[in-house]
XYZ file of C-alpha atoms in Angstrom:
446
model
C -21.176 -2.955 93.406
C -24.423 -5.001 93.189
C -24.615 -8.623 92.041
C -27.788 -10.342 90.790
C -27.606 -13.994 91.776
C -30.022 -16.257 89.899
C -32.553 -18.162 91.976
C -31.366 -21.446 90.369
C -28.087 -21.113 92.216
C -28.144 -23.132 95.362
C -27.811 -21.368 98.674
C -24.773 -23.538 99.435
C -23.031 -22.058 96.394
C -24.099 -18.616 97.575
C -22.737 -19.327 101.048
C -19.419 -20.499 99.590
C -19.194 -17.305 97.507
C -19.794 -15.148 100.575
C -17.232 -17.033 102.676
C -14.562 -17.074 99.953
C -15.065 -13.437 98.982
C -12.492 -10.989 100.344
C -15.123 -8.251 100.292
C -17.861 -7.466 102.778
C -21.088 -9.001 101.454
C -24.481 -7.808 102.657
C -27.804 -9.382 101.669
C -30.160 -6.520 100.873
C -33.419 -8.358 100.151
C -34.874 -11.756 99.404
C -38.264 -11.498 97.704
C -40.443 -13.690 95.496
C -38.590 -12.550 92.382
C -36.088 -14.933 90.721
C -33.141 -12.981 92.095
C -31.374 -12.412 95.391
C -29.820 -8.960 95.558
C -26.366 -8.865 97.080
C -24.388 -5.733 97.837
C -20.621 -6.057 97.952
C -18.022 -3.519 98.833
C -15.038 -2.930 101.038
C -15.328 -0.869 104.177
C -14.199 2.612 103.407
C -12.162 4.537 105.906
C -12.975 8.220 106.079
C -10.174 10.692 106.516
C -10.401 13.254 109.289
C -11.075 16.860 108.332
C -9.937 19.731 110.513
C -9.565 23.479 110.054
C -6.760 25.852 110.981
C -7.467 29.573 110.992
C -4.747 32.215 110.697
C -4.849 35.978 110.692
C -3.979 37.760 107.453
C -1.984 40.985 107.240
C -2.807 42.272 103.735
C -1.454 45.523 102.363
C -3.843 48.391 101.797
C -4.129 47.511 98.114
C -4.750 43.814 98.878
C -7.414 44.710 101.450
C -9.191 46.836 98.825
C -9.091 43.884 96.402
C -10.601 41.553 99.002
C -13.369 44.056 99.776
C -14.076 44.518 96.062
C -14.261 40.751 95.489
C -16.633 40.302 98.426
C -18.937 43.042 97.142
C -19.022 41.612 93.605
C -19.751 38.137 94.963
C -22.538 39.632 97.072
C -24.152 41.153 93.972
C -23.893 37.851 92.104
C -25.350 35.963 95.075
C -28.355 38.309 95.149
C -28.836 38.054 91.378
C -28.779 34.246 91.308
C -31.036 34.038 94.354
C -33.504 36.398 92.641
C -33.512 34.093 89.590
C -34.602 31.194 91.769
C -37.246 33.269 93.548
C -38.653 34.379 90.167
C -38.834 30.756 89.026
C -40.557 29.778 92.264
C -43.191 32.532 92.024
C -43.844 31.870 88.308
C -44.410 28.131 88.784
C -46.293 27.991 92.066
C -50.084 28.095 92.187
C -51.870 30.547 94.513
C -54.443 27.842 95.326
C -53.943 24.189 96.144
C -56.349 22.881 93.453
C -58.386 24.032 90.454
C -60.393 22.552 87.582
C -58.378 21.628 84.487
C -61.429 22.535 82.314
C -61.777 26.048 83.715
C -58.197 26.959 84.551
C -55.422 27.487 82.038
C -52.204 25.709 82.955
C -49.272 27.809 81.760
C -46.094 26.253 80.490
C -43.656 25.689 83.343
C -40.339 27.477 83.212
C -37.071 25.627 83.555
C -35.746 25.631 87.073
C -32.384 27.379 87.500
C -29.893 24.902 88.884
C -26.284 25.008 89.894
C -24.913 24.001 86.497
C -27.088 26.308 84.409
C -26.172 29.266 86.581
C -22.490 28.353 86.486
C -22.672 28.160 82.668
C -23.924 31.760 82.583
C -20.782 33.017 84.337
C -18.852 32.975 81.038
C -21.268 35.490 79.533
C -21.200 37.476 82.771
C -17.457 38.097 82.396
C -18.004 39.263 78.814
C -20.795 41.677 79.767
C -19.094 42.857 82.967
C -15.316 42.632 82.475
C -14.539 43.581 86.076
C -15.678 40.091 87.133
C -12.503 38.770 85.497
C -10.684 39.972 88.622
C -12.263 37.032 90.488
C -10.943 33.490 90.199
C -13.396 31.313 88.235
C -13.747 28.659 90.965
C -14.419 31.321 93.606
C -17.261 32.630 91.439
C -18.622 29.114 90.976
C -18.730 28.604 94.745
C -21.338 31.397 94.956
C -23.721 29.328 92.812
C -23.089 26.348 95.064
C -23.968 28.436 98.126
C -27.150 29.769 96.493
C -28.317 26.243 95.663
C -27.600 25.039 99.197
C -29.523 27.908 100.825
C -32.454 27.611 98.430
C -32.769 23.811 98.718
C -32.589 23.924 102.512
C -35.537 26.303 102.445
C -37.699 24.120 100.146
C -36.470 20.582 100.825
C -34.571 20.754 104.106
C -31.221 19.237 105.024
C -30.276 15.551 105.212
C -32.333 15.207 108.416
C -35.385 16.877 106.868
C -35.085 20.101 108.877
C -35.933 23.160 106.816
C -34.197 26.509 107.124
C -35.813 29.911 106.763
C -36.284 31.741 103.481
C -32.842 32.901 102.296
C -32.330 36.666 102.411
C -30.596 39.029 100.061
C -27.216 40.224 101.331
C -26.879 43.921 102.077
C -23.602 45.819 101.748
C -21.020 44.295 104.088
C -23.026 41.140 104.842
C -21.195 38.819 102.433
C -18.020 38.034 104.369
C -16.395 34.834 103.009
C -15.184 33.434 99.712
C -13.577 30.037 99.095
C -10.916 28.548 96.825
C -12.053 24.897 96.430
C -8.598 23.796 95.200
C -5.210 24.765 96.571
C -1.597 23.753 95.997
C 0.632 23.095 98.994
C 3.580 25.164 97.767
C 1.438 28.325 97.761
C 1.617 28.455 101.565
C 5.266 28.870 102.595
C 7.430 31.307 104.577
C 4.497 32.883 106.414
C 2.899 33.920 103.132
C -0.034 32.540 101.181
C -0.564 33.043 97.463
C -4.181 33.831 96.616
C -5.176 33.988 92.962
C -6.017 37.515 91.703
C -4.894 38.963 95.074
C -1.207 38.097 95.406
C 1.118 36.992 98.202
C -0.497 37.889 101.522
C 1.338 37.843 104.845
C 0.027 35.292 107.371
C 0.562 35.185 111.130
C 1.325 31.471 111.602
C 0.736 30.947 115.314
C 0.924 27.141 114.897
C 2.456 24.954 112.241
C 0.484 22.542 110.086
C 1.328 18.973 111.225
C 3.178 16.654 108.881
C 0.940 14.521 106.701
C -1.886 17.054 106.586
C -3.002 18.147 103.124
C -4.649 21.512 102.394
C -7.910 20.894 100.528
C -9.699 24.273 100.490
C -8.881 27.850 101.488
C -11.462 30.382 102.702
C -10.869 34.105 103.221
C -13.108 35.786 105.784
C -13.541 39.423 106.746
C -14.302 39.881 110.439
C -14.738 42.907 112.641
C -11.060 43.059 113.613
C -9.472 42.144 110.273
C -9.047 39.394 107.686
C -8.589 35.686 108.342
C -7.754 32.643 106.224
C -9.193 29.213 107.067
C -7.367 26.131 105.785
C -9.425 22.956 105.542
C -6.943 20.134 106.190
C -7.245 16.468 105.325
C -5.679 14.089 107.843
C -5.217 10.707 106.191
C -4.559 8.958 109.492
C -7.730 7.241 110.705
C -8.669 8.031 114.296
C -8.739 4.911 116.481
C -9.353 4.229 120.151
C -6.142 4.814 122.089
C -4.301 1.649 123.240
C -4.682 2.252 126.980
C -8.395 3.138 126.725
C -10.173 2.364 129.998
C -13.959 2.105 129.742
C -14.252 2.281 133.537
C -12.629 5.716 133.615
C -15.971 7.411 132.961
C -17.509 10.627 134.224
C -20.926 12.201 133.870
C -21.273 15.962 133.491
C -24.360 18.079 134.084
C -24.374 21.498 132.424
C -26.082 24.407 134.130
C -26.369 28.168 134.486
C -25.033 28.623 138.026
C -22.239 26.067 137.615
C -21.228 25.609 133.979
C -20.558 21.917 134.597
C -20.829 19.647 137.619
C -19.095 16.271 137.313
C -20.123 13.027 138.971
C -16.897 13.337 141.024
C -18.325 16.572 142.528
C -15.997 18.901 140.644
C -17.539 22.232 139.688
C -16.705 24.954 137.214
C -18.599 28.179 137.777
C -20.439 29.682 134.826
C -18.231 32.526 133.506
C -21.165 34.600 132.140
C -19.077 36.458 129.561
C -22.040 38.248 127.995
C -23.415 39.416 131.338
C -20.040 40.826 132.359
C -19.622 42.653 129.037
C -23.142 44.103 128.959
C -22.067 47.526 130.210
C -19.466 47.948 127.458
C -21.856 46.596 124.837
C -24.569 48.966 126.014
C -22.235 51.949 125.742
C -21.044 50.905 122.265
C -24.626 50.353 121.083
C -25.638 53.818 122.281
C -22.828 55.373 120.288
C -24.141 53.639 117.167
C -27.682 54.852 117.847
C -26.538 58.462 118.229
C -24.630 58.569 114.955
C -26.274 59.688 111.721
C -27.140 56.823 109.371
C -24.729 56.525 106.473
C -22.023 58.648 108.099
C -18.404 57.562 108.553
C -18.683 58.065 112.304
C -21.542 55.547 112.402
C -19.448 53.036 110.442
C -16.619 53.416 112.963
C -19.040 52.990 115.866
C -20.512 49.855 114.268
C -17.020 48.420 113.862
C -16.202 49.032 117.529
C -19.477 47.378 118.565
C -18.726 44.343 116.380
C -15.247 44.047 117.935
C -16.809 43.989 121.419
C -19.203 41.211 120.405
C -16.364 39.246 118.798
C -14.308 39.553 121.963
C -17.152 37.980 123.976
C -17.515 35.167 121.446
C -13.771 34.449 121.292
C -13.432 34.428 125.083
C -16.324 31.976 125.401
C -14.871 29.658 122.751
C -11.448 29.722 124.431
C -13.088 28.778 127.742
C -14.907 25.867 126.066
C -11.697 24.535 124.479
C -9.772 24.689 127.766
C -12.586 23.050 129.742
C -12.910 20.236 127.187
C -9.134 19.713 127.185
C -9.009 19.427 130.984
C -11.822 16.856 131.010
C -10.221 14.712 128.297
C -6.906 14.689 130.170
C -8.562 13.063 133.193
C -11.230 10.770 131.708
C -11.525 8.296 128.833
C -15.336 8.347 128.561
C -17.527 11.391 129.147
C -21.313 11.078 129.386
C -23.370 14.164 128.539
C -27.070 14.908 128.200
C -28.628 15.049 124.736
C -30.397 18.352 125.336
C -32.825 20.176 123.068
C -30.887 23.433 123.349
C -32.906 25.221 120.655
C -36.076 24.513 122.608
C -34.516 25.674 125.876
C -33.369 28.877 124.165
C -37.014 29.827 123.605
C -37.754 30.005 127.335
C -37.326 32.941 129.713
C -33.773 31.724 130.420
C -32.798 32.158 126.754
C -30.193 34.864 127.361
C -28.349 32.887 130.023
C -28.507 29.652 127.998
C -27.081 31.324 124.895
C -24.427 32.990 127.046
C -23.355 29.590 128.427
C -23.016 28.080 124.924
C -23.734 24.471 125.854
C -24.103 23.370 122.231
C -20.713 24.755 121.199
C -19.045 23.167 124.222
C -20.496 19.690 123.550
C -19.519 19.934 119.859
C -15.939 20.869 120.766
C -15.793 18.121 123.397
C -17.031 15.496 120.924
C -14.572 16.446 118.172
C -11.618 16.605 120.551
C -12.535 13.217 122.039
C -12.616 11.564 118.599
C -9.215 13.057 117.722
C -7.760 11.815 121.016
C -9.179 8.293 120.651
C -11.675 8.800 123.494
C -15.471 8.665 123.676
C -18.349 11.030 124.401
C -21.727 9.372 124.993
C -24.997 11.321 124.796
C -27.725 9.998 127.117
C -31.426 10.674 127.555
C -31.833 13.720 129.831
C -35.349 12.861 131.040
C -35.517 12.636 134.828
C -31.807 12.960 135.603
C -32.488 15.625 138.248
C -35.602 13.897 139.649
C -34.401 10.294 140.061
C -32.405 9.417 143.160
C -28.888 8.316 142.259
C -28.233 6.344 145.468
C -31.666 4.950 146.247
C -31.803 1.229 147.123
C -35.523 1.011 146.407
C -35.140 0.155 142.698
C -38.655 -1.088 142.182
C -39.068 1.231 139.218
C -37.691 -0.151 135.936
C -36.064 3.128 134.923
C -34.005 3.737 138.056
C -34.316 5.037 141.589
C -37.138 6.746 143.409
C -38.346 9.921 141.688
C -38.333 13.032 143.844
C -40.189 15.793 142.044
C -38.918 19.283 142.809
C -39.116 22.726 141.194
C -36.138 24.356 139.519
C -35.719 26.718 142.471
C -35.042 23.802 144.850
C -31.303 23.167 144.566
C -31.047 20.192 146.960
C -32.120 16.617 146.328
C -33.650 15.007 149.447
C -34.807 11.410 148.999
C -37.525 10.267 151.476
C -36.689 6.573 150.840
C -32.916 6.334 151.392
C -32.614 9.771 153.109
C -29.876 10.920 150.730
C -29.301 14.661 150.683
C -27.040 16.186 148.013
C -26.947 18.913 145.389
C -29.431 18.287 142.573
C -26.741 18.958 139.938
C -24.436 16.348 141.495
C -27.345 13.903 141.650
C -28.018 14.529 137.933
C -24.333 14.069 137.049
C -24.245 10.675 138.822
C -27.388 9.574 136.966
C -25.828 10.694 133.665
C -22.721 8.647 134.463
C -24.817 5.549 135.225
C -26.769 5.920 131.983
C -23.521 6.458 130.086
C -22.108 3.241 131.568
C -25.147 1.281 130.385
C -24.928 2.920 126.956
C -21.240 2.029 126.648
C -21.968 -1.606 127.517
C -24.750 -1.693 124.928
C -22.374 -0.316 122.286
C -19.683 -2.893 123.096
C -22.208 -5.749 122.923
C -23.634 -4.593 119.583
C -20.191 -4.193 118.045
């Protein structure tokens, strides 16, 4: 809510209004106009969102229905994306400027948007009756996805980062559809009721906690079967745990030889799941290459290759979850480096960096820390390996004495304080110190 307070009102009256108001009042601007703009509003608490994924065990008939729905949604995705590409090509100019006197400016076509494309779905079901086998909201979600992909290409996301040009989906490349609304009683007794599909058996390996509400349901086809993802709304607001100790802090340095090295000199070796599975992946890829394109034997070989890749991915994710859980059991605050992982993945170490999965690990660690009432602090990574963590000569404003060394040199030897230790341990201690300063700055600002 915005209030326009007349300039004739005295500031004492304004101050009394702010103090007596039960709402949070923020002054937005005070300019030479006859008004002071005030924004009022209560602090909103955001509910936590989490996802639970279960494996589906559909019958043969239900599996055929899911495959048919996915293929029809793929065709509709390609059609709606082509509409937007046609609009873009018809309205864009091949040159950046031209004379209005010489050039003819054609009439611009209306841009297809989410609502206009959703309105055409009614006629689609009349022209193609087989689309009636798809729930209406599931079909509408395709239009939402098309708009998101197209706008991220032209405009970018909320941070301004643009994605690549969206591609048309080939057969088998459209793998997920979503029910944006779901009723709780449709998921009981290890079965889930999906509209137009029926009651599908679910392997419930963990129960949904009390108080969690199912908001959306997504069905995904993976290499080893079908899965259902439940997006859950937790109405309890995450808070810092009562016995939170800001001094119980650790810094971790991620690497390729040791996956993490803590400031307490604890090390976890890099598991290198992709490297260890390369022989099996190579054999499975060769089988695919030998098979004739379009044959059933090639499809089977592709499926086996996809299962091998999924096994590597699942094993890596399980390792990340367990490592994050062990860290959060021991420490209340974890300081990590804010790395440019996409930039590092363009170097000659790209394969090893992607195999380590630093980005996924830090994301999991951050989410788990918030749920547990703990903290993860991201610090500036510049110079953590070069600065001496125990140097007494602190003449430099940014920390200890800098000891420049190549990546191949694994020991940190300071000529000032004569400290000799592993460069990863030295970096972890520096990360911890920076995290401590960052935590103090946060507490002072709040």
